[in-house]
Every structure is written in C-alpha cells, then in structure tokens.
Amino acid sequence: MALQRRGHGASAAADVRRRSCAAPGRADSVRDRPRAARVRRKVNNSRFKLPTGRIEQGFRTSKPPYSDAQARAEARRCVYCHDAPCTKACPAGVDVPGFIRKITTGNLKGAARTIFQANVLGYSCGRVCPVEALCEGACVLKLAPDPPVAIGRLQRYATERYVGTQAGTDMLGAPGTKHTGRRVALVGAGPASLACASHLASRGHEAVIFEKRSLPGGLNMSGVAPDKLHAEDALAEAEWVLASGIELHTGVEVGKDLSWERLLADYDAVFLGVGLAGDRRLGIPGEEGPGVFGAVQTIERLKLDPTFRPASLFPGSPGGDARLGAESQPASRGERGWGGESGPGGESSSGGESGSGGERVGAGSAREFSEAGVVVIGGGNTATDVARQLALLGFGDVTILYRRSERERPGYAHELELARLAGVRFIENVVPVRVLRRLEVGPGNAAARGDRKGGVGVAGGPTDAGDSAGQLRGLLVADAEKARAIPGTEREFPAGAVFVAVGQAGVPDLIAGCPGVESGLGGRVKADEKTGRTGNPRIFAAGDCVNGGKEVVSAVADGRRAAVAIDEMLR
Amino acid sequence: MADLSIDFAGIKSPNPFWLASGPPTNTGAQVARAFDMGWGGAVWKTIGEPVVNVSSRLGGLDGAGQRMVGLTNIELISDRPAEANFRDIEDVKKRFPDRALIASLMFGSKDEWRSAVKRAEDAGADGLELNFGCPHGMCERGMGSAVGQEPEVLRHITSWVKEVANVPVLVKLTPNITDILEPAVAAVEAGADGLVLINTVRSLVGVDLDRLVPVPDVAGRGSPGGYSGPAVKPIALRMVSDLARDERITVPISGLGGVTTWQDAAEFISLGATSVQVCTSVMHYGYRIVEDMVDGMNNYLDEKGMSFVRELVGAAAGRVTEWRELNLSYKVRADIDPDKCIGCQVCYVSCRDGGHCAIHLPGELLAQGHAAPRYRPAARAGGSSDSSSGLQGSPMPGPAEPGLTGWGSTVAGPTGSRVPWVDQTECVGCNLCSLVCPVPGCVRMLEVG
C-alpha cells in the first residue's frame, strides 16, 4: 500500500506488521489471557507512550473480557432477529446479529470485519458505548423477559484480538483501491477524524491529520471514565487505525502553527474534528478559586497525569495543588473547618503521608479526605462518570447536585444507577449560587476585613470577600424551580472539593478563524447533520464540535458520513 | 410411588433402566458401582475372541450449547480375555443378585457360541444378548451387523444358541438395514426371547478441517463408526415402534438409542419397550444420571395415575400408523400470541424462506385473495373487500367470524408493532414457526377444522 510508506503512518504500519509477524500462530497460546493486557503490551512497543503511575491504572473494568466459552454461550442467546432492532439502535449501524452469528460459528475474523466496516473504533465502542440505551436497550429478549444479549461485550470480544494487528488493519482497507491523488486534511485526532480519515484512506484519498496535542485519540483516549476504558487501550486502537494509511502530525495547532488558508491551499478538503474546548464554568462567585475542578479535566488527570493524586484535590493536603492547572495555594493546617467539625486538614493529611502500610497513592489517600465530602454539579453522563470514579477511589461522601429533577436529567438513567451503586448520592432541584471559602490568615486579608481578624472558620454565613482565595469549605445552594434558585432557600452545603460537569465550552474563536465556517448554538460548528457540510464547501465537520458532545459511536458515525460526502465531492 | 420393577422374558429387574453393552460395562468394578447407584440391570460389554483396539476411537458431534449430542465410536468388543469378563460377571452377580445381569456375546463358529453360552450361564448371567449389531470392525470379519443384515444367518446363529441356552436369549439388532422387521421376525422365529434395538448407526461424524482427516483420527486416517447419543433417538423410536406394532413380534423389546433422561425412557416404553438401555449419556455424565431417571419416572407415572411402569408399555404404540391412514381433513393454523411475542420475527424469516410464505410483517401488503387474521372466509372467495383492503396495504383485522375466534386472535398489530401475523389462507399448519420461535407458548397451532 503506497499510502503507508509516507510519514508517521508508515512507521506505525511497519511496527504493526513487524509485531504481528514476530509470533505467527501465537493466537492460540494467548487465547485465554486477559485481552486488555494484550492491547497494553502492543502499545508499549509503539510510537506513543503513556507514563506509568497513573491513577487510572488501578481501575478495573466492570465488564471484563469474555473467554471463548463465555462469548460463544452469550452469542448463542441471540435469536438472530429478521429486522434487528439492535442494529437500528446503533448510531454506526453495526450489523449486530450478523457479527454475533459469526461468533457462534467461530468465524471471529468475519465478526471483526463486520464490526469494523461500520465502526473503525468498534473495539472501544464495545467498551464505552451506553449499550443499555442503544443496542442492548433494543434487544427483543428484554420482552421475553430476559436479560438482553450482551452486545457490547461480544463486540469487544470479536474485535480485541484484531486491534493492533496487521490482520485487523487489512480489514479497514479496501484491497486494490487506487490512489486518487486527492488530499484531505483533518483537524483533530479524535474519533470523528479517525473514522473520517480511515474511510477516506480506504477510498484512495490521502488523509492527513493535524493534532495539537502530543497524542491521538481525543476524548476517547483522555475523557472516558477509567473503569470503562483505559487511555492506553484507546491509544493503541487509534494508532492501529492510523496504521491503515493515515498520516498524523502531532503538536500542530491549526490556526496558530499552521494557517487555515495554508491548509485550504494545500488540501482538496478539510475536515474539522476538533471537539470542544473543555469544561464549561458555572458562572457563580468564588468558582475561580482552589478546590473547584472541571469534570472532564479531572478525568483526564486520572487517566494521563502520573503526578496526580486524589488527595491533592484538597487544598489542605500536603503537595495538594489548589486547582487543576493552577498554582498551589498556601495550606492552612490544623484548623477547624467545614461547618465547625473537626476537619480532615493537617492531621489527616500528614497521617496520609506517614501512615501505616506505606499507602501513598490512590484510594488510601482519598479515604483520608473522604469525610470532607465532594460535590459534583451536573445532570449529564460526565457528572455520573466523575462521581462514580471518585466513589470508586474511596471518597465516602460523593453527592451530585442537579438543578432540575431526576426525570429531566439529560444523562442516562443506567449511568446514574451505576453511580448510585458505587455509593453516590443524587440530589435533584438544587442549584449552587456561590462558592464558600474560609478567610485566609494573612496580613492582607486581615487588614481588608478589620472586623474579622483572622476570621478562620467563621461559623455560618459565607465569606463575603476573597471569593477566589481561601480554602473551599462548601457551596451556598438553593432549591431550584425550573433550574432557577428560589429566593430564601439558600443554605450551606459543605464540600471538600467541587467538580463541575455542566457541559463543554464551544470553540467560537476557532470557528471565527476558519474561512466560511459559521458558528452555531453554544459556539459549535454549524454543519449539516447528514453530510457534515459547513458554510465553506470544502470544509466539513463532525463529532463533538458539531453535536455539542455525544457518544464516541456518534462521532464515528458522523465522521464516516462526512467522509462519504467528501469522497463524493472529490470524485 | 409407582412400581418400576419389570419382568423381561423372565429376567427380573427392580427398574427398567439397564446399562447397554459398551464401555460403562467393561469391568466388574464399573458395573458394581453402577448397581450401587441404582441401575436395574446391565448388559456386559460384548465378550468375544479377544480383539485389538485402535487409538483414538471416539468422535463427537456438538449441538448449539451442548457437547456430544451425537457420538461415533470405532471401538470394538471387549479387549479383555473372555474368562476375565466371566469371572467379573460371577462376582457382580453374587453381590447384586436382584439386578439383571446379561452377557453380551459375539463369536464366529457354532462351537465358540455354544461354549460361551455355557460359560456365561455358569457365571450366573440372567440372560444372553447376541450382538448382531456393531457396524464397524467386527462386521468386516462376518460378525456384528454383518449378521444382523442377513436374516438367514441371524436365524441360524440364534437357533444354535437357543439349542443350548437355559436362560433367556435376547437378539440385538442393527439399524443399518432397510426393514428392521426382517431380522426381527427371523430372530423371533428362531426362538429369541427378546429383542434389543438399536445398535449404533454406521456413520462418519466429521472432518478435522485443519488437517483434513476424518474424525476420529487414527494416524491420519479414519473409518466409519457407530453413531449413538441423543441424535439417534428418533431413528431408534421409529424402529421400536415398528416392532411393537407388528403382530409377529411376540417377545418383549429392550429399547435404546439416545436415552438420556426419564422422558426419553418414557417415550421408548410408551412405544413398546419393556426396558431401556443407556450407554452414551453415561459415558457423558456418569452412572449418577439414573437417580433422576428413577425419580422422574416415578413422578411421571404418579401424575399419569399409573401404579406400574408396565402400564406405560406400548401406551402410545397404537397411535403410530401409516401415513395413508392419517386424517386428511384435520387442519391446524399457526397463531401468534401478540402478548408473548418479542418481535424477533424469526418465524417470519423461516416461513418466508423455508416454509409456505404465510407469515407477514405489520403493514405488509396482503396478496390478492388472501386473508389477514379475522377476515371472513366468505369475503375471501368474492375477493372484493379483501383485495381492496389488501391493495391499500392494510392488514388490519376485520370483524371476527364466529367460530373463527380461535385463530382470530392473531392480529396485525398496532402501528410500529413488531408482531408478525399469519395469513390464514396461506398457512398450511406445518408447525415450523412454532418450532423456531424462541418464546415458549407464543406460537400455538390451533385446530380449525
């Protein structure tokens, strides 16, 4: 394949080929090993490496891989519907009964190909898709009534042995496709771009991805809850897709390092798969100070940052930083706090450091701070994701606050159920109005507030100044009606840390710089849903930057649809 | 608790469950353990001139979700010296005097047969089973199924044995023959006291697709063997009923072929078997399965109000007839219960592709002159009302005809429904949809006239 000899894609492809050739016939001997371990091993030999010591490495999946016998037994439960509701419910349109039947006959290669033809990220989608609300939610067996066929786990089973192998790469391409000479630039290396690029490459077009970060994979790599999928598995999958003949340039931010005009001059078409701009803010006083964190950013740190420790979420903890990405705040130790109770401040944290058993990372430290309680704001799936991870890390008191009723939540009911099973509390119709902090001990603060000398841990009432300084002690919350605070219902809600999961911010600046592309609702890219066409006829877009943040499988499906439209335009 | 004891041509047994001649009855220790667990009788692994055996010997056929629904073997008769087997029989019989212990024999010459009969009787065997059934190996030397396929040879050997035997003589028949009655009648005429069937079905169970050699593999080659297990039960039931229905067969029948559960046993007995024999399922699950066979049979007989298992013998045999005697005016039609249907539409696919194209999806166009559920048969002939609604693509139910309410419950279903419906004019009542439907009781076959 001529395409693979160029750029980074070529070396990755060569790596994959070398690895898969190194041990012919090894499939049998490793058949019963945990699949996740195999994916990890592959990425260790690859171009992209993740550091060790990341918190996510301690998370185990709640849906472990199937053994051959388990997979066959589960596959046989499929009744092979004529007009499969599961396939209709799948945004990518995977032929579910088709691939499951192939599992029952032992035709695993055919099963994997069936999945990859519709969804190049079929492996991670098998693990992260909200199957309860999609394919499995539509399974007719539920009417029997029986548990639905575990389609997600079967999809993982069918695909995991081919992700990262040359045999799997061969399934992505179309043998004998001639190079068209057309070039397409894709901005961002997340699921939408990977799906779009893979499809374009299989149609003979040259696909070149520009990614501003150092790693490909997008939110599928950095934003999926660690108990569903680890970053290294998503990274290995992304690298394997790239090896099918896609060129990748990392560390290139289009608009800064490379102008849009240059891109449009050098390429026949441009695809925007840039995603969104990270956690949106609450917009309440005190939010900017220490102890308030973005949910997406928190999950990313769990997954990618080897220096991150849950205890560091608390300003009073040793080595704790004030907030994600910000400088450390001075720690006030040995004080009373959090509603007058003996707080987990200095004593607890020092205990955490020098404690018995050498427990120094992860849940051990988190437990030391769990009394403080943590609060998650939001009604979506990111809120339940981060709340569940915190509960799994050992935080004893995790509460989700949502401004509307449980019934109105945009997030999946089964995800809230999972969070509840992990110990998370959900409170509906409550809205935060202000972040509460302790006054700092310091000459500046004392002088500014002559009436409250050294006003540490003032009981009751919020601090009325220094909103962005001082240790977090909680939120002022109010009952809400139609998402609005009801005056007079304000009260304190103690919290050691607050996680904001109220959606992701748009990318208006990027859109403004992109010729002809219009900005839509919430700073999203305005694009046609079916084709990804934007206001510029040569620019297409799909994924979170268009839909405002949906499932990986939606991004894959939309990216593929855009590729079809691009291919039509280029022919 | 019903009385499960039987008297098979004078052979007494506390229950009708016997181990068939095969690996489970190879040694005294095995048979003693089986009797400890409750087996009523055992037919010893066939004793003959010591033979050599091959390795490997067995090949299995797996069904969906179950291993070994069929088993093929190319093992020959006992490879232990005859005398060792007779001594074991003697020991076991002394320890378990109330059980039926039958020696299975296979020899060549008249003298060999006669001396073996004498020795078996001396050892205390309650009966003799003449193995005229094995379809592999021994038949190449003129024994086993080579005898069972030649009624005249069978008649000769049976009469040799009968001339000297003092205990009941049972003849075991091979199914590898066009008309099972020919050897059966020959055996009875030669004086056999009972018939045993079926022996294994000559077969080739599979091919190893990696190495492209038959299964089971003996140094890269394979040879047809004898097929047994649940897969052969229908063949065995048919042959047992053939004998039970023929007035020339005046001796009791011991039925075998795929017996695994008490239901299997009850089916054989209801078609005319007095005892049943079990081999393959014991090879699969062990002797312990007899506990449920005894228990389940007891419960079944209690529910049927039968005090003795012999009341069940042949109870269904009279219902087996020739095809030409069947009632051609009897009609059933499929009826899909919309409350139970889960919408998989497997019935639709099977009827469309492999049946009579009588099942349709909601909203599907009705063929001209055909009837959706609850359409009046009178209107069908005239065609006017039906065809017009059919052209409009509306299979919605019309008023139910009195007397057709039984199958009128199959409705086309509301918009968006996934429940298929049966065109009553196209349905021939074949049962296929009810066989493929994954929901018990969802597709019923209702009598319509």
mmCIF file of N, CA and C in Angstrom, chain A residues 104-197:
data_model
loop_
_atom_site.group_PDB
_atom_site.id
_atom_site.type_symbol
_atom_site.label_atom_id
_atom_site.label_comp_id
_atom_site.label_asym_id
_atom_site.label_seq_id
_atom_site.Cartn_x
_atom_site.Cartn_y
_atom_site.Cartn_z
ATOM 1 N N THR A 104 -20.773 -17.381 16.945
ATOM 2 C CA THR A 104 -21.246 -18.731 17.269
ATOM 3 C C THR A 104 -20.614 -19.781 16.367
ATOM 4 N N THR A 105 -20.252 -19.392 15.154
ATOM 5 C CA THR A 105 -19.653 -20.390 14.259
ATOM 6 C C THR A 105 -18.128 -20.376 14.338
ATOM 7 N N GLY A 106 -17.583 -19.536 15.194
ATOM 8 C CA GLY A 106 -16.127 -19.482 15.314
ATOM 9 C C GLY A 106 -15.465 -18.636 14.245
ATOM 10 N N ASN A 107 -16.242 -17.919 13.465
ATOM 11 C CA ASN A 107 -15.697 -17.061 12.400
ATOM 12 C C ASN A 107 -15.393 -15.679 12.973
ATOM 13 N N LEU A 108 -14.365 -15.616 13.812
ATOM 14 C CA LEU A 108 -14.080 -14.373 14.521
ATOM 15 C C LEU A 108 -13.539 -13.305 13.585
ATOM 16 N N LYS A 109 -12.824 -13.724 12.578
ATOM 17 C CA LYS A 109 -12.298 -12.756 11.615
ATOM 18 C C LYS A 109 -13.459 -12.067 10.902
ATOM 19 N N GLY A 110 -14.432 -12.851 10.511
ATOM 20 C CA GLY A 110 -15.603 -12.284 9.849
ATOM 21 C C GLY A 110 -16.395 -11.382 10.786
ATOM 22 N N ALA A 111 -16.463 -11.783 12.060
ATOM 23 C CA ALA A 111 -17.192 -10.965 13.034
ATOM 24 C C ALA A 111 -16.519 -9.609 13.185
ATOM 25 N N ALA A 112 -15.190 -9.620 13.294
ATOM 26 C CA ALA A 112 -14.463 -8.364 13.459
ATOM 27 C C ALA A 112 -14.620 -7.488 12.217
ATOM 28 N N ARG A 113 -14.541 -8.104 11.050
ATOM 29 C CA ARG A 113 -14.658 -7.320 9.825
ATOM 30 C C ARG A 113 -16.042 -6.689 9.731
ATOM 31 N N THR A 114 -17.059 -7.437 10.082
ATOM 32 C CA THR A 114 -18.432 -6.902 10.067
ATOM 33 C C THR A 114 -18.524 -5.647 10.930
ATOM 34 N N ILE A 115 -17.884 -5.680 12.092
ATOM 35 C CA ILE A 115 -17.938 -4.533 13.003
ATOM 36 C C ILE A 115 -17.111 -3.370 12.456
ATOM 37 N N PHE A 116 -15.883 -3.652 12.042
ATOM 38 C CA PHE A 116 -15.004 -2.574 11.587
ATOM 39 C C PHE A 116 -15.549 -1.881 10.341
ATOM 40 N N GLN A 117 -16.260 -2.620 9.513
ATOM 41 C CA GLN A 117 -16.807 -1.999 8.305
ATOM 42 C C GLN A 117 -17.752 -0.863 8.651
ATOM 43 N N ALA A 118 -18.442 -0.999 9.788
ATOM 44 C CA ALA A 118 -19.366 0.065 10.194
ATOM 45 C C ALA A 118 -18.727 1.017 11.190
ATOM 46 N N ASN A 119 -17.736 0.535 11.933
ATOM 47 C CA ASN A 119 -17.199 1.328 13.032
ATOM 48 C C ASN A 119 -15.741 0.958 13.267
ATOM 49 N N VAL A 120 -14.835 1.825 12.812
ATOM 50 C CA VAL A 120 -13.409 1.504 12.964
ATOM 51 C C VAL A 120 -12.993 1.501 14.433
ATOM 52 N N LEU A 121 -13.739 2.215 15.274
ATOM 53 C CA LEU A 121 -13.434 2.181 16.700
ATOM 54 C C LEU A 121 -14.366 1.193 17.421
ATOM 55 N N GLY A 122 -14.712 0.126 16.711
ATOM 56 C CA GLY A 122 -15.630 -0.867 17.271
ATOM 57 C C GLY A 122 -15.146 -1.472 18.567
ATOM 58 N N TYR A 123 -13.832 -1.545 18.708
ATOM 59 C CA TYR A 123 -13.296 -2.116 19.955
ATOM 60 C C TYR A 123 -13.646 -1.240 21.158
ATOM 61 N N SER A 124 -13.274 0.039 21.097
ATOM 62 C CA SER A 124 -13.550 0.863 22.276
ATOM 63 C C SER A 124 -15.034 1.143 22.421
ATOM 64 N N CYS A 125 -15.755 1.209 21.298
ATOM 65 C CA CYS A 125 -17.199 1.393 21.431
ATOM 66 C C CYS A 125 -17.839 0.198 22.127
ATOM 67 N N GLY A 126 -17.295 -0.988 21.885
ATOM 68 C CA GLY A 126 -17.787 -2.160 22.604
ATOM 69 C C GLY A 126 -17.641 -1.999 24.106
ATOM 70 N N ARG A 127 -16.680 -1.175 24.498
ATOM 71 C CA ARG A 127 -16.438 -0.991 25.933
ATOM 72 C C ARG A 127 -17.102 0.258 26.498
ATOM 73 N N VAL A 128 -17.221 1.314 25.692
ATOM 74 C CA VAL A 128 -17.686 2.576 26.269
ATOM 75 C C VAL A 128 -19.100 2.969 25.828
ATOM 76 N N CYS A 129 -19.641 2.307 24.844
ATOM 77 C CA CYS A 129 -20.975 2.675 24.388
ATOM 78 C C CYS A 129 -21.991 2.515 25.520
ATOM 79 N N PRO A 130 -22.953 3.407 25.603
ATOM 80 C CA PRO A 130 -24.066 3.212 26.546
ATOM 81 C C PRO A 130 -25.040 2.187 25.962
ATOM 82 N N VAL A 131 -24.575 0.941 25.910
ATOM 83 C CA VAL A 131 -25.354 -0.096 25.223
ATOM 84 C C VAL A 131 -26.744 -0.272 25.831
ATOM 85 N N GLU A 132 -26.832 0.030 27.136
ATOM 86 C CA GLU A 132 -28.133 -0.122 27.802
ATOM 87 C C GLU A 132 -29.190 0.761 27.131
ATOM 88 N N ALA A 133 -28.733 1.882 26.584
ATOM 89 C CA ALA A 133 -29.677 2.804 25.957
ATOM 90 C C ALA A 133 -29.692 2.639 24.443
ATOM 91 N N LEU A 134 -28.726 1.896 23.893
ATOM 92 C CA LEU A 134 -28.667 1.740 22.434
ATOM 93 C C LEU A 134 -29.012 0.303 22.055
ATOM 94 N N CYS A 135 -28.029 -0.455 21.567
ATOM 95 C CA CYS A 135 -28.325 -1.784 21.016
ATOM 96 C C CYS A 135 -28.980 -2.720 22.031
ATOM 97 N N GLU A 136 -28.383 -2.822 23.213
ATOM 98 C CA GLU A 136 -28.931 -3.763 24.197
ATOM 99 C C GLU A 136 -30.289 -3.294 24.708
ATOM 100 N N GLY A 137 -30.471 -1.987 24.692
ATOM 101 C CA GLY A 137 -31.769 -1.468 25.110
ATOM 102 C C GLY A 137 -32.878 -1.869 24.153
ATOM 103 N N ALA A 138 -32.498 -2.156 22.894
ATOM 104 C CA ALA A 138 -33.496 -2.505 21.879
ATOM 105 C C ALA A 138 -33.651 -4.007 21.709
ATOM 106 N N CYS A 139 -32.846 -4.789 22.425
ATOM 107 C CA CYS A 139 -32.856 -6.255 22.236
ATOM 108 C C CYS A 139 -34.235 -6.828 22.555
ATOM 109 N N VAL A 140 -34.742 -7.646 21.653
ATOM 110 C CA VAL A 140 -36.083 -8.206 21.839
ATOM 111 C C VAL A 140 -36.162 -9.156 23.029
ATOM 112 N N LEU A 141 -35.024 -9.702 23.426
ATOM 113 C CA LEU A 141 -35.065 -10.638 24.559
ATOM 114 C C LEU A 141 -35.591 -9.967 25.825
ATOM 115 N N LYS A 142 -35.456 -8.638 25.886
ATOM 116 C CA LYS A 142 -35.948 -7.945 27.071
ATOM 117 C C LYS A 142 -37.447 -8.143 27.241
ATOM 118 N N LEU A 143 -38.134 -8.403 26.133
ATOM 119 C CA LEU A 143 -39.573 -8.621 26.217
ATOM 120 C C LEU A 143 -39.917 -10.027 26.662
ATOM 121 N N ALA A 144 -38.928 -10.904 26.693
ATOM 122 C CA ALA A 144 -39.208 -12.334 26.937
ATOM 123 C C ALA A 144 -39.824 -12.641 28.311
ATOM 124 N N PRO A 145 -39.472 -12.039 29.429
ATOM 125 C CA PRO A 145 -38.407 -11.061 29.619
ATOM 126 C C PRO A 145 -37.136 -11.755 30.096
ATOM 127 N N ASP A 146 -36.073 -11.460 29.405
ATOM 128 C CA ASP A 146 -34.754 -11.999 29.734
ATOM 129 C C ASP A 146 -33.759 -10.850 29.663
ATOM 130 N N PRO A 147 -32.571 -11.053 30.225
ATOM 131 C CA PRO A 147 -31.550 -10.017 30.019
ATOM 132 C C PRO A 147 -31.223 -9.920 28.534
ATOM 133 N N PRO A 148 -30.943 -8.725 28.030
ATOM 134 C CA PRO A 148 -30.594 -8.602 26.616
ATOM 135 C C PRO A 148 -29.259 -9.292 26.339
ATOM 136 N N VAL A 149 -29.031 -9.632 25.082
ATOM 137 C CA VAL A 149 -27.722 -10.166 24.700
ATOM 138 C C VAL A 149 -26.668 -9.091 25.002
ATOM 139 N N ALA A 150 -25.558 -9.503 25.596
ATOM 140 C CA ALA A 150 -24.508 -8.554 25.985
ATOM 141 C C ALA A 150 -23.709 -8.151 24.741
ATOM 142 N N ILE A 151 -24.325 -7.326 23.924
ATOM 143 C CA ILE A 151 -23.767 -6.991 22.612
ATOM 144 C C ILE A 151 -22.433 -6.266 22.743
ATOM 145 N N GLY A 152 -22.356 -5.343 23.701
ATOM 146 C CA GLY A 152 -21.113 -4.591 23.883
ATOM 147 C C GLY A 152 -19.942 -5.505 24.202
ATOM 148 N N ARG A 153 -20.172 -6.425 25.116
ATOM 149 C CA ARG A 153 -19.075 -7.319 25.497
ATOM 150 C C ARG A 153 -18.717 -8.260 24.343
ATOM 151 N N LEU A 154 -19.719 -8.679 23.576
ATOM 152 C CA LEU A 154 -19.430 -9.526 22.420
ATOM 153 C C LEU A 154 -18.660 -8.746 21.354
ATOM 154 N N GLN A 155 -18.999 -7.471 21.223
ATOM 155 C CA GLN A 155 -18.285 -6.657 20.232
ATOM 156 C C GLN A 155 -16.827 -6.488 20.649
ATOM 157 N N ARG A 156 -16.611 -6.308 21.943
ATOM 158 C CA ARG A 156 -15.235 -6.237 22.429
ATOM 159 C C ARG A 156 -14.514 -7.554 22.134
ATOM 160 N N TYR A 157 -15.192 -8.660 22.445
ATOM 161 C CA TYR A 157 -14.581 -9.973 22.236
ATOM 162 C C TYR A 157 -14.189 -10.168 20.770
ATOM 163 N N ALA A 158 -15.101 -9.784 19.874
ATOM 164 C CA ALA A 158 -14.847 -10.033 18.458
ATOM 165 C C ALA A 158 -13.709 -9.166 17.920
ATOM 166 N N THR A 159 -13.551 -7.972 18.494
ATOM 167 C CA THR A 159 -12.595 -7.029 17.911
ATOM 168 C C THR A 159 -11.234 -7.044 18.589
ATOM 169 N N GLU A 160 -11.185 -7.403 19.864
ATOM 170 C CA GLU A 160 -9.952 -7.128 20.616
ATOM 171 C C GLU A 160 -8.753 -7.926 20.098
ATOM 172 N N ARG A 161 -9.002 -9.064 19.495
ATOM 173 C CA ARG A 161 -7.848 -9.808 19.013
ATOM 174 C C ARG A 161 -7.322 -9.269 17.683
ATOM 175 N N TYR A 162 -8.053 -8.359 17.071
ATOM 176 C CA TYR A 162 -7.586 -7.821 15.795
ATOM 177 C C TYR A 162 -7.066 -6.390 15.896
ATOM 178 N N VAL A 163 -7.479 -5.677 16.957
ATOM 179 C CA VAL A 163 -6.957 -4.320 17.133
ATOM 180 C C VAL A 163 -5.452 -4.416 17.381
ATOM 181 N N GLY A 164 -4.689 -3.660 16.622
ATOM 182 C CA GLY A 164 -3.240 -3.688 16.814
ATOM 183 C C GLY A 164 -2.544 -4.763 16.010
ATOM 184 N N THR A 165 -3.274 -5.477 15.183
ATOM 185 C CA THR A 165 -2.623 -6.494 14.356
ATOM 186 C C THR A 165 -2.743 -6.135 12.876
ATOM 187 N N GLN A 166 -1.876 -6.706 12.092
ATOM 188 C CA GLN A 166 -1.935 -6.459 10.653
ATOM 189 C C GLN A 166 -3.220 -7.045 10.073
ATOM 190 N N ALA A 167 -3.629 -8.194 10.593
ATOM 191 C CA ALA A 167 -4.874 -8.794 10.101
ATOM 192 C C ALA A 167 -6.033 -7.827 10.299
ATOM 193 N N GLY A 168 -6.028 -7.132 11.442
ATOM 194 C CA GLY A 168 -7.073 -6.152 11.702
ATOM 195 C C GLY A 168 -6.955 -4.955 10.787
ATOM 196 N N THR A 169 -5.725 -4.497 10.569
ATOM 197 C CA THR A 169 -5.514 -3.350 9.676
ATOM 198 C C THR A 169 -6.037 -3.668 8.279
ATOM 199 N N ASP A 170 -5.803 -4.891 7.835
ATOM 200 C CA ASP A 170 -6.261 -5.277 6.496
ATOM 201 C C ASP A 170 -7.774 -5.166 6.369
ATOM 202 N N MET A 171 -8.475 -5.346 7.498
ATOM 203 C CA MET A 171 -9.935 -5.263 7.441
ATOM 204 C C MET A 171 -10.412 -3.833 7.203
ATOM 205 N N LEU A 172 -9.581 -2.847 7.557
ATOM 206 C CA LEU A 172 -10.008 -1.456 7.432
ATOM 207 C C LEU A 172 -9.904 -0.966 6.000
ATOM 208 N N GLY A 173 -8.981 -1.513 5.250
ATOM 209 C CA GLY A 173 -8.755 -1.022 3.901
ATOM 210 C C GLY A 173 -9.623 -1.737 2.890
ATOM 211 N N ALA A 174 -9.578 -1.232 1.676
ATOM 212 C CA ALA A 174 -10.242 -1.907 0.573
ATOM 213 C C ALA A 174 -9.143 -2.322 -0.391
ATOM 214 N N PRO A 175 -8.820 -3.611 -0.450
ATOM 215 C CA PRO A 175 -7.693 -4.057 -1.266
ATOM 216 C C PRO A 175 -7.873 -3.643 -2.723
ATOM 217 N N GLY A 176 -6.792 -3.203 -3.312
ATOM 218 C CA GLY A 176 -6.836 -2.861 -4.734
ATOM 219 C C GLY A 176 -7.317 -1.455 -5.024
ATOM 220 N N THR A 177 -7.594 -0.680 -3.968
ATOM 221 C CA THR A 177 -8.049 0.694 -4.194
ATOM 222 C C THR A 177 -6.905 1.533 -4.768
ATOM 223 N N LYS A 178 -7.228 2.281 -5.793
ATOM 224 C CA LYS A 178 -6.182 3.096 -6.424
ATOM 225 C C LYS A 178 -6.143 4.471 -5.781
ATOM 226 N N HIS A 179 -4.957 5.001 -5.656
ATOM 227 C CA HIS A 179 -4.773 6.329 -5.084
ATOM 228 C C HIS A 179 -5.388 7.365 -6.010
ATOM 229 N N THR A 180 -6.231 8.229 -5.468
ATOM 230 C CA THR A 180 -6.927 9.215 -6.299
ATOM 231 C C THR A 180 -6.099 10.470 -6.508
ATOM 232 N N GLY A 181 -5.075 10.665 -5.693
ATOM 233 C CA GLY A 181 -4.294 11.894 -5.793
ATOM 234 C C GLY A 181 -4.914 13.054 -5.045
ATOM 235 N N ARG A 182 -6.091 12.812 -4.448
ATOM 236 C CA ARG A 182 -6.756 13.857 -3.684
ATOM 237 C C ARG A 182 -6.255 13.842 -2.251
ATOM 238 N N ARG A 183 -6.167 15.037 -1.662
ATOM 239 C CA ARG A 183 -5.643 15.131 -0.300
ATOM 240 C C ARG A 183 -6.667 15.789 0.608
ATOM 241 N N VAL A 184 -6.848 15.200 1.772
ATOM 242 C CA VAL A 184 -7.783 15.760 2.747
ATOM 243 C C VAL A 184 -7.040 15.971 4.064
ATOM 244 N N ALA A 185 -7.167 17.188 4.608
ATOM 245 C CA ALA A 185 -6.589 17.463 5.922
ATOM 246 C C ALA A 185 -7.675 17.321 6.973
ATOM 247 N N LEU A 186 -7.336 16.675 8.077
ATOM 248 C CA LEU A 186 -8.304 16.520 9.157
ATOM 249 C C LEU A 186 -7.720 17.168 10.403
ATOM 250 N N VAL A 187 -8.524 18.011 11.022
ATOM 251 C CA VAL A 187 -8.047 18.756 12.179
ATOM 252 C C VAL A 187 -8.574 18.094 13.445
ATOM 253 N N GLY A 188 -7.653 17.631 14.268
ATOM 254 C CA GLY A 188 -8.023 16.890 15.468
ATOM 255 C C GLY A 188 -7.916 15.401 15.208
ATOM 256 N N ALA A 189 -7.411 14.664 16.197
ATOM 257 C CA ALA A 189 -7.211 13.211 16.012
ATOM 258 C C ALA A 189 -8.123 12.404 16.916
ATOM 259 N N GLY A 190 -9.346 12.903 17.114
ATOM 260 C CA GLY A 190 -10.322 12.171 17.918
ATOM 261 C C GLY A 190 -11.120 11.186 17.083
ATOM 262 N N PRO A 191 -12.158 10.593 17.676
ATOM 263 C CA PRO A 191 -12.933 9.564 16.982
ATOM 264 C C PRO A 191 -13.500 10.013 15.644
ATOM 265 N N ALA A 192 -14.025 11.244 15.553
ATOM 266 C CA ALA A 192 -14.638 11.675 14.294
ATOM 267 C C ALA A 192 -13.595 11.706 13.176
ATOM 268 N N SER A 193 -12.429 12.293 13.491
ATOM 269 C CA SER A 193 -11.387 12.370 12.466
ATOM 270 C C SER A 193 -10.853 10.997 12.105
ATOM 271 N N LEU A 194 -10.654 10.157 13.106
ATOM 272 C CA LEU A 194 -10.125 8.817 12.820
ATOM 273 C C LEU A 194 -11.068 8.051 11.904
ATOM 274 N N ALA A 195 -12.374 8.137 12.189
ATOM 275 C CA ALA A 195 -13.342 7.423 11.354
ATOM 276 C C ALA A 195 -13.370 8.007 9.957
ATOM 277 N N CYS A 196 -13.370 9.338 9.892
ATOM 278 C CA CYS A 196 -13.422 10.006 8.593
ATOM 279 C C CYS A 196 -12.160 9.675 7.781
ATOM 280 N N ALA A 197 -11.010 9.788 8.433
ATOM 281 C CA ALA A 197 -9.737 9.547 7.729
ATOM 282 C C ALA A 197 -9.633 8.102 7.260
#
